[in-house]
GROMACS .gro file of C-alpha atoms in nm:
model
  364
    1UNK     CA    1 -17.207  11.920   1.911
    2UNK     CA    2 -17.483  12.067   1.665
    3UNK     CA    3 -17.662  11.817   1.467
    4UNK     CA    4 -17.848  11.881   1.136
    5UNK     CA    5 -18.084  11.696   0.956
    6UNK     CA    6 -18.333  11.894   0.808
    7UNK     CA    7 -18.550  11.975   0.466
    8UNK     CA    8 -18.683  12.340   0.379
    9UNK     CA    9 -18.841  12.463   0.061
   10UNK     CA   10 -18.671  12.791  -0.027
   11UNK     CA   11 -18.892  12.847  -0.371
   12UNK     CA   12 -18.721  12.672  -0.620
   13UNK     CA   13 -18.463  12.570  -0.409
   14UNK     CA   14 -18.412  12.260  -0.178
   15UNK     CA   15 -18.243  12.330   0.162
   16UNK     CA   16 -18.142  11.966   0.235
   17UNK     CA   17 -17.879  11.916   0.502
   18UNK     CA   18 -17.735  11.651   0.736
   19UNK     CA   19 -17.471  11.772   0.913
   20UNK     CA   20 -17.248  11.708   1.243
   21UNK     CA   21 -17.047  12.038   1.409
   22UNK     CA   22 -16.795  12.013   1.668
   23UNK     CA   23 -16.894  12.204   2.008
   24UNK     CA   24 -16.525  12.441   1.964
   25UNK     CA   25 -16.427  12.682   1.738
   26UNK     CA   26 -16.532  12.846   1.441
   27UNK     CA   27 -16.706  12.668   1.152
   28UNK     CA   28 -16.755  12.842   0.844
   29UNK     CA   29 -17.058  12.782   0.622
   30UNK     CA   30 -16.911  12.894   0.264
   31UNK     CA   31 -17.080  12.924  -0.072
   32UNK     CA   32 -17.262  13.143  -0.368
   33UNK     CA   33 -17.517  13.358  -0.305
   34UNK     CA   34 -17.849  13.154  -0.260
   35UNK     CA   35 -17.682  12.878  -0.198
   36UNK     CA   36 -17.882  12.846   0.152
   37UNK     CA   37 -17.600  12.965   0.398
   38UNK     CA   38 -17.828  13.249   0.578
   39UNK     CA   39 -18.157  13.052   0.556
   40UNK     CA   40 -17.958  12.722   0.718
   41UNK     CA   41 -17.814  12.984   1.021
   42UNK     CA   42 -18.209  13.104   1.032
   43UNK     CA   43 -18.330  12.710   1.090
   44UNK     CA   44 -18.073  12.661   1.364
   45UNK     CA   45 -18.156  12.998   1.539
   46UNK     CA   46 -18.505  12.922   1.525
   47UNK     CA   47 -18.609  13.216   1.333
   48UNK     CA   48 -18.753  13.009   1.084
   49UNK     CA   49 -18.859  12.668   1.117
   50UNK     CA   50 -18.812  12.335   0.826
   51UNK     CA   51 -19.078  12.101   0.709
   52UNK     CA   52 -18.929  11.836   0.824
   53UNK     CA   53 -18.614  11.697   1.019
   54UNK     CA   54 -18.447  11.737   1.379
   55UNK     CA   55 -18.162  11.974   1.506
   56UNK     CA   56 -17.976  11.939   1.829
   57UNK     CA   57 -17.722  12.180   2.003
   58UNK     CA   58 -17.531  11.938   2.299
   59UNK     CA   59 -17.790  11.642   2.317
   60UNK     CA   60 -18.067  11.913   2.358
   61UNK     CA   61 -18.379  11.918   2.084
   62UNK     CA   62 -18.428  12.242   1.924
   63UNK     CA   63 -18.616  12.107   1.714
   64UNK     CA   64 -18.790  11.787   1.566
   65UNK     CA   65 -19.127  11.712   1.327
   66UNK     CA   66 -19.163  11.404   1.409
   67UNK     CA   67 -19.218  11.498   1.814
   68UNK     CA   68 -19.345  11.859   1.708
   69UNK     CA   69 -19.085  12.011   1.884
   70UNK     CA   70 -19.023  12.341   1.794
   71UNK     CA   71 -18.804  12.526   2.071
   72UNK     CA   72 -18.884  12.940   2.027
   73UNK     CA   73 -18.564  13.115   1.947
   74UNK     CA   74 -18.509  13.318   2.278
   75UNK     CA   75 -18.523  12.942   2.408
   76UNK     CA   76 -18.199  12.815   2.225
   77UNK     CA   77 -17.937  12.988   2.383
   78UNK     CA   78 -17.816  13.070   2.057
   79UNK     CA   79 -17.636  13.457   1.991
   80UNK     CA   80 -17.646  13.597   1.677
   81UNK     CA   81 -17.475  13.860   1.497
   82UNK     CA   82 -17.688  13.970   1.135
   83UNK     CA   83 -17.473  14.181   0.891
   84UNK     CA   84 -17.660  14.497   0.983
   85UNK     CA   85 -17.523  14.566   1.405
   86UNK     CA   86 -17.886  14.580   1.454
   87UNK     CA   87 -17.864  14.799   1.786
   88UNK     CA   88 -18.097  14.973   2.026
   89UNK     CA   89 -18.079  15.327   1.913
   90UNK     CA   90 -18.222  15.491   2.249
   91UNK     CA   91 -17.935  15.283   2.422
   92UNK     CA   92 -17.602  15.371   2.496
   93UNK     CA   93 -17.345  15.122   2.379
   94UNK     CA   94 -17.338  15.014   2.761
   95UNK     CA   95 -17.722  15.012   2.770
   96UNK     CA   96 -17.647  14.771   2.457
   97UNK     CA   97 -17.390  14.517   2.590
   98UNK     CA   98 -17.582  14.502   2.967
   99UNK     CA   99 -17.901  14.389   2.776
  100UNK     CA  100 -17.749  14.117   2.655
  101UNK     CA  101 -17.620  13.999   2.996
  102UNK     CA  102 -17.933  14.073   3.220
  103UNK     CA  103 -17.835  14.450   3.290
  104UNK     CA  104 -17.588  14.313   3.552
  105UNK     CA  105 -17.224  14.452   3.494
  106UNK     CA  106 -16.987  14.187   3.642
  107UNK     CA  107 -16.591  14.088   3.576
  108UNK     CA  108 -16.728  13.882   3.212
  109UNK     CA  109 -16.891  14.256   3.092
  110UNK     CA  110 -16.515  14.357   3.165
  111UNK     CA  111 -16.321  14.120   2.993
  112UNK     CA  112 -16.539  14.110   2.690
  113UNK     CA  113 -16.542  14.515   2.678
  114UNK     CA  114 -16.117  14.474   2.687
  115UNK     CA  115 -16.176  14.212   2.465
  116UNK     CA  116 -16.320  14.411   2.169
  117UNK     CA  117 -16.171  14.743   2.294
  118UNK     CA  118 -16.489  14.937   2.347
  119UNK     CA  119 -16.446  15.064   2.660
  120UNK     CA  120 -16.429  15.446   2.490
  121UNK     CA  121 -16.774  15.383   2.367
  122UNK     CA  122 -16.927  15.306   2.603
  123UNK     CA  123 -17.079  15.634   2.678
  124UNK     CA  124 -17.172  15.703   2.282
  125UNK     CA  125 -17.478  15.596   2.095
  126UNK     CA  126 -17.514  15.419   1.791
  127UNK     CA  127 -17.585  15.654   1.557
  128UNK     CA  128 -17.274  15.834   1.660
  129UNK     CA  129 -17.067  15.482   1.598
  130UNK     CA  130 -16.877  15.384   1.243
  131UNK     CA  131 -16.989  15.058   1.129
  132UNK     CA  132 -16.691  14.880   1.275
  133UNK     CA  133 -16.789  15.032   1.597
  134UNK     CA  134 -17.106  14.895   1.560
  135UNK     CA  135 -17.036  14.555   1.453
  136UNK     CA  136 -16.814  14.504   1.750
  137UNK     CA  137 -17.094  14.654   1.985
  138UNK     CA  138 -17.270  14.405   1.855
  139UNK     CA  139 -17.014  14.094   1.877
  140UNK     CA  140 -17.037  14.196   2.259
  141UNK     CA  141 -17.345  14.170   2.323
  142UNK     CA  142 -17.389  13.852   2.183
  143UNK     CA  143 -17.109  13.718   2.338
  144UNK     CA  144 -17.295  13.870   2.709
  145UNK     CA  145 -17.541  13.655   2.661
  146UNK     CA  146 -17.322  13.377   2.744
  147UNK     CA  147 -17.483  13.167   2.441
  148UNK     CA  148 -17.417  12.777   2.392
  149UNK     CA  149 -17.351  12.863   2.019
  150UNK     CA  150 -17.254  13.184   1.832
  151UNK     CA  151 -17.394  13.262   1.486
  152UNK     CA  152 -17.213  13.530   1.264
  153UNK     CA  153 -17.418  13.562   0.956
  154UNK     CA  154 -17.167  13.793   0.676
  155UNK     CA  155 -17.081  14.009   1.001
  156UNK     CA  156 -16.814  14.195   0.739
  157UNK     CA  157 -17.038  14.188   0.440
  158UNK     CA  158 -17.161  14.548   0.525
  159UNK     CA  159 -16.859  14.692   0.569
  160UNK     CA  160 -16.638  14.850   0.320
  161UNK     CA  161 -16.255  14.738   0.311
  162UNK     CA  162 -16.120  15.026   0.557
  163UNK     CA  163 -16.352  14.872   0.808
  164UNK     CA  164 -16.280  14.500   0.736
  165UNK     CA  165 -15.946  14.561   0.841
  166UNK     CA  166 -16.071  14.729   1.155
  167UNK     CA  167 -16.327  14.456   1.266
  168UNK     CA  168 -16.114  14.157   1.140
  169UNK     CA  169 -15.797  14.167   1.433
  170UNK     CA  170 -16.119  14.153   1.709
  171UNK     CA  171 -16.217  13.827   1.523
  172UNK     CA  172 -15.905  13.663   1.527
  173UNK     CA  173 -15.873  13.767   1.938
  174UNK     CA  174 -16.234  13.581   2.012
  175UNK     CA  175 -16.145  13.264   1.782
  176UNK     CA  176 -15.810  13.223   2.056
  177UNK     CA  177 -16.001  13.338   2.342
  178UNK     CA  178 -16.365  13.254   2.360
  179UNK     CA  179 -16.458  12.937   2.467
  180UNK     CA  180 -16.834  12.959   2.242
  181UNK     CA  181 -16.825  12.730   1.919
  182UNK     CA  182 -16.891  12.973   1.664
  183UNK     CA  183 -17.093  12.920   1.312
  184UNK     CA  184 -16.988  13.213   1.070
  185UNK     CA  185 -17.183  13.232   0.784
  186UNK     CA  186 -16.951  13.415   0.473
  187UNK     CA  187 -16.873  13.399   0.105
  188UNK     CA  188 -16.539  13.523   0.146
  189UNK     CA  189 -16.271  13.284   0.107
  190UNK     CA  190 -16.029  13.481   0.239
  191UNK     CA  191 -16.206  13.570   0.604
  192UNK     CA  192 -16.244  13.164   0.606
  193UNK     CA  193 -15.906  13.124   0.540
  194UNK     CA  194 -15.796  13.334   0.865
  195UNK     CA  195 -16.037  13.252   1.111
  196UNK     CA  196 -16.204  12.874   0.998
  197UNK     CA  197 -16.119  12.566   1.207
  198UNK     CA  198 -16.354  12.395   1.041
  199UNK     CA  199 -16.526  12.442   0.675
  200UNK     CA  200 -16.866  12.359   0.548
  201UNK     CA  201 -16.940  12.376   0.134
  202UNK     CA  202 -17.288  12.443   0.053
  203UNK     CA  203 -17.387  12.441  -0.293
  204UNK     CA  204 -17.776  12.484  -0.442
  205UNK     CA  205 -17.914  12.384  -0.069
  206UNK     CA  206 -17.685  12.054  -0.019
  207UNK     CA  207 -17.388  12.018   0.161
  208UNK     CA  208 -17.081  11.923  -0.072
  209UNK     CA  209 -16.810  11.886   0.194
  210UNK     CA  210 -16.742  11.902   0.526
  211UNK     CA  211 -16.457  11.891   0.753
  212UNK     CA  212 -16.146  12.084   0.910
  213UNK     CA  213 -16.048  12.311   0.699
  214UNK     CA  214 -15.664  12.226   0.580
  215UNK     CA  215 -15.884  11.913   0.415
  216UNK     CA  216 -16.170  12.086   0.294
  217UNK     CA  217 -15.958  12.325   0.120
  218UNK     CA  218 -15.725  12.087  -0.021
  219UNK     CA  219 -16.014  11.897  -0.158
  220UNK     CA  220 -16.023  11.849  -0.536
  221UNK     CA  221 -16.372  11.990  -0.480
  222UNK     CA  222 -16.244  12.280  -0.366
  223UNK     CA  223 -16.113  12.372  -0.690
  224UNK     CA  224 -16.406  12.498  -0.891
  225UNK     CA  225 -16.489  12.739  -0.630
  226UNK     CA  226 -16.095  12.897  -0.683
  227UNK     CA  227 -15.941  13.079  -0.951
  228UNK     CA  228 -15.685  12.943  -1.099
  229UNK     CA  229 -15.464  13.151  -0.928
  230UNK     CA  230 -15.585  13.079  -0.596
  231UNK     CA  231 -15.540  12.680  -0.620
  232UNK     CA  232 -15.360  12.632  -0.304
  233UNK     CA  233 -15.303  12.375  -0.018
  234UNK     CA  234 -15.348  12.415   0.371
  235UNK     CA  235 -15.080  12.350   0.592
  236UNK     CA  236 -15.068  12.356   0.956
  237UNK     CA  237 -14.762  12.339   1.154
  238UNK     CA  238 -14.551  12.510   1.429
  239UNK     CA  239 -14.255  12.712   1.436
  240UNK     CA  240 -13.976  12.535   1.523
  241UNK     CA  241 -13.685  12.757   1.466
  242UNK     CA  242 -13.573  13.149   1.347
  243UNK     CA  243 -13.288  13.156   1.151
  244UNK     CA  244 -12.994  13.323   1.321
  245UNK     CA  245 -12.855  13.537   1.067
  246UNK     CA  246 -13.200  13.596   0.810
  247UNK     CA  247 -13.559  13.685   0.878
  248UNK     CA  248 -13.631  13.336   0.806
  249UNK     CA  249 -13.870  13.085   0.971
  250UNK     CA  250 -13.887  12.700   0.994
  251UNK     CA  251 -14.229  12.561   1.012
  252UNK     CA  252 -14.251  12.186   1.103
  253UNK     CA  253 -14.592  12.059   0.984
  254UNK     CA  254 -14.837  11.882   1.221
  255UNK     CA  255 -14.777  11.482   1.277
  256UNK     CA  256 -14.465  11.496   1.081
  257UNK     CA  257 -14.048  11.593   1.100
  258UNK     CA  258 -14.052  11.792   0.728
  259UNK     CA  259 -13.989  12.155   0.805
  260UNK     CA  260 -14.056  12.459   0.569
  261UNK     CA  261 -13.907  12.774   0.560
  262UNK     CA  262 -14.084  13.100   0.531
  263UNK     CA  263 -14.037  13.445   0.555
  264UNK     CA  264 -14.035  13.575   0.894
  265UNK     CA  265 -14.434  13.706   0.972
  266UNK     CA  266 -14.350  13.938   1.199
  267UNK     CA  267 -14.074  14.052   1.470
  268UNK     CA  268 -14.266  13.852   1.758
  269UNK     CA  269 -14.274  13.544   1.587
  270UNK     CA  270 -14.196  13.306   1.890
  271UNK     CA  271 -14.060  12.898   1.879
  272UNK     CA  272 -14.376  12.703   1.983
  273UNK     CA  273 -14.601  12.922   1.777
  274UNK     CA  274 -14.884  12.715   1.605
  275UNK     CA  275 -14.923  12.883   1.268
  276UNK     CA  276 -15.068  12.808   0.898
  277UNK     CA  277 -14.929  12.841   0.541
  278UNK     CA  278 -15.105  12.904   0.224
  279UNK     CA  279 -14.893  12.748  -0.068
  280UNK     CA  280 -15.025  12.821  -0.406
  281UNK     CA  281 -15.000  12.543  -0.702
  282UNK     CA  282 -14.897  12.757  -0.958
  283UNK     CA  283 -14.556  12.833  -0.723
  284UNK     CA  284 -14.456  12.460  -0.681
  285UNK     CA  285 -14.239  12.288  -0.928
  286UNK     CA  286 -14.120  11.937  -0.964
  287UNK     CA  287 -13.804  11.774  -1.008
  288UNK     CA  288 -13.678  11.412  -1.003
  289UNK     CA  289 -13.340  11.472  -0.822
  290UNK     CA  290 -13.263  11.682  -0.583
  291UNK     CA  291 -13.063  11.984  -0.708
  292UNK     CA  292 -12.707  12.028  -0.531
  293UNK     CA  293 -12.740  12.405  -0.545
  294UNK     CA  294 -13.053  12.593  -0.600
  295UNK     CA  295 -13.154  12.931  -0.466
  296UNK     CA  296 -13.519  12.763  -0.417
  297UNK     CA  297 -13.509  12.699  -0.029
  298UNK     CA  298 -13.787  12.468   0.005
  299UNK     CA  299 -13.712  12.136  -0.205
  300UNK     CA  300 -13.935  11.869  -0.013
  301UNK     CA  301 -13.967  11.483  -0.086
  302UNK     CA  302 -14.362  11.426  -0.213
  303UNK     CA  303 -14.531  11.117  -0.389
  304UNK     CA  304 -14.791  11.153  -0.696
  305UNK     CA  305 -15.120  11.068  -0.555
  306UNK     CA  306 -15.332  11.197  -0.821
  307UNK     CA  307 -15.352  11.358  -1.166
  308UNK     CA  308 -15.664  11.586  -1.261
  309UNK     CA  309 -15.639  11.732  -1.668
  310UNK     CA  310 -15.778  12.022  -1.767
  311UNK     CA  311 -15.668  12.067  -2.183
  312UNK     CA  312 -15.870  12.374  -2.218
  313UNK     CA  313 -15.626  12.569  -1.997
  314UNK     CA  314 -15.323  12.346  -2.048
  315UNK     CA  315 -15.296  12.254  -1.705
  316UNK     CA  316 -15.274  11.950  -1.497
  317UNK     CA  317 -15.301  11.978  -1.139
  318UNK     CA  318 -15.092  11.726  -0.943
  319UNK     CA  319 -15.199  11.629  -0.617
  320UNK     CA  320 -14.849  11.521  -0.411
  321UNK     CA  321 -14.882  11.379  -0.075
  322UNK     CA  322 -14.599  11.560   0.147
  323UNK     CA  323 -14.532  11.367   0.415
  324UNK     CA  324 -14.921  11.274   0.481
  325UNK     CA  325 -15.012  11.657   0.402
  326UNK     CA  326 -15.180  11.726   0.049
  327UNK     CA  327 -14.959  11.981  -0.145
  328UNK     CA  328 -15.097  12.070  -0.520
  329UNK     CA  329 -14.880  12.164  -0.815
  330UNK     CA  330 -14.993  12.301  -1.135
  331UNK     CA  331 -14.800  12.203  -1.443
  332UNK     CA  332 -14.870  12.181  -1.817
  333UNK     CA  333 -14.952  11.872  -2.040
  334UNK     CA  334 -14.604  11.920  -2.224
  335UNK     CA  335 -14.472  11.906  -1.891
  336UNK     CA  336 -14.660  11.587  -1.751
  337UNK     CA  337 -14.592  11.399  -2.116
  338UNK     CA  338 -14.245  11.465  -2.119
  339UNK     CA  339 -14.177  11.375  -1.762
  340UNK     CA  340 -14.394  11.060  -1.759
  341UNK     CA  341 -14.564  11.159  -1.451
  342UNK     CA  342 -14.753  10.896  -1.278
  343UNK     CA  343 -14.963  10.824  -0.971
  344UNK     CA  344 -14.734  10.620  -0.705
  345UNK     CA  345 -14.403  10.820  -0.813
  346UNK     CA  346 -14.193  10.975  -0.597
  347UNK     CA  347 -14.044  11.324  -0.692
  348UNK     CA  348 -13.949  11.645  -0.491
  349UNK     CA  349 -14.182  11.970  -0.489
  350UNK     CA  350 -13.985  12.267  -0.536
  351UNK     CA  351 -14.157  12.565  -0.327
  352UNK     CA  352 -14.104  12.913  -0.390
  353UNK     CA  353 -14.018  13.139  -0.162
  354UNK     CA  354 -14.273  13.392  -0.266
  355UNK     CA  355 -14.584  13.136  -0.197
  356UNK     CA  356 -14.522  13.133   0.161
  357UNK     CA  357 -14.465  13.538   0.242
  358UNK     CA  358 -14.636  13.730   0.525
  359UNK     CA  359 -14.989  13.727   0.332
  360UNK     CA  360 -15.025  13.368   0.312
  361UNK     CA  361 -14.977  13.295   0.674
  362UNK     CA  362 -15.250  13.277   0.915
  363UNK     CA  363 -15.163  13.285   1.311
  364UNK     CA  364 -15.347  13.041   1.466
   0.00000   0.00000   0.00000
């Protein structure tokens, strides 16, 4: 587990974070520009050091004022990965990945080479490399290193969109297959969205929320970060059954029997399959009875747990509990006076089909 509790002076801004991180998976450290994400990844590798406070990776002190301990960052066992690739330009791409793993090429230099399918560059340099290339060059050799924590600080930022989508499929293969917790550093909601387990908000040097990231994002305080568009809810489930005559999937959500159906991903969609939906407020309805014919194929029972008003955009959003998941619906203030909508009620979320197609689900 990493363990933050530190104070830096960044100018005019505060970097003041306490902070607990599970040893597995990724966690993503989200916000604005300056809000401290880069200069909080630079405490923890050790690159630059706070005024006061104490940080921990697995029991071990990387650092702590009080005892002057101030472990050096080739000390820390930490990888990183900086938006620039940041190679050895006299090196070879092999020269590159065997200096992060002693200049010894055993079975792990294989598998992580497969891994990030650079085993046709390995003869090339650098400069001769796209910045994909590079970026994954650089992943690599990180990874070589055999580090007790990875840090990916904006590893896509760099990159233009061509290249995101070149980069991003590697990314998705290390968060099944690595067994390093990773920290990735980002301001893009939507590489969080894909790769996250868990989800850190850092706003003007203080951390807002924390936690996994179906509750993070289904926060209230998620919402200011969105636009109103994006207002969406989380949910985690696994696929429980294809639909024998339509390209049609049934996802039953974690810790619960209710089942949704969504349009089929892909052709290899398999039962068993642990997978995550996106489902935007603007695309859920409500409705006190249940229909007896409706073309919508997701009608769900849900319970008002909360009502948030917003009269300069006419909106209400409704926060429904859904069988113990948080599902969000936006509706107007004609809508919510006329229906009497209240906290406690019970209702049934309508869900359209187009909130749940192939870009709003996330393979995990």
């Amino acid at each position: 587990m990493l363990v933050i509790d530190i104070k830096k002076q960044l100018g005019d801004l505060l970097l003041d974070v306490k902070l607990s991180l599970p040893s597995s998976g990724i966690s993503a450290i989200f916000g604005r520009s300056g809000a401290g994400k880069s200069s909080l990844a630079n405490v923890i590798s050790g690159l630059t050091s706070p005024e006061e406070g104490r940080v921990t990776l697995n029991n071990r002190v990387l650092f702590d004022s009080e005892s002057k301990v101030s472990m050096p960052p080739e000390k820390r066992n930490i990888g990183y990965v900086f938006q620039d690739a940041r190679l050895f330009p006299h090196y070879k791409v092999e020269g590159n990945l065997l200096y992060g793993c002693g200049g010894k090429r055993t079975s792990h230099f294989n598998d992580v080479v497969k891994l990030l399918d650079i085993e046709s560059l390995l003869t090339r340099y650098p400069h001769s490399l796209s910045g994909g290339e590079k970026q994954r060059v650089a992943i690599g050799r990180a990874i070589l290193s055999e580090p007790a924590l990875l840090i990916m600080d904006e590893p896509l930022a760099s990159l233009d969109l061509p290249r995101k989508h070149e980069v991003m499929p590697y990314l998705e293969r290390l968060a099944k297959e690595i067994k390093i917790p990773i920290l990735y550093v980002s301001h893009s909601l939507d590489e969080i969205l894909r790769l996250a387990d868990n989800m850190v908000l850092l706003n003007q040097g203080s951390v807002s929320l924390s936690g996994d990231i179906t509750s993070v994002w289904s926060s209230p305080l998620m919402r200011p970060w969105l636009n109103a568009s994006e207002h969406s809810a989380l949910l985690e489930g696994t696929i429980s059954e294809l639909h024998s005559d339509h390209p049609m999937t049934k996802v039953t959500l974690n810790n619960s029997q209710q089942g949704i159906w969504v349009k089929s991903p892909c052709d290899c969609v398999e039962e068993g399959k642990k997978i995550r939906l996106r489902i935007r407020a603007n695309d859920v309805s409500l409705i006190k009875q249940q229909p007896q014919h409706s073309s919508i194929r997701n009608i769900l029972p849900v319970v008002i747990e909360d009502l948030s008003e917003d009269k300069e955009n006419d909106v209400v959003a409704v926060k429904l509990n859904l069988s113990g998941h948080v599902l969000w619906a936006n509706i107007t203030l004609w809508a919510r006076d006329e229906l009497q909508l209240g906290i406690g009620q019970s209702w049934f979320a309508q869900i359209k089909g187009v909130s749940v197609t192939q870009s709003d689900l996330c393979s995990k």
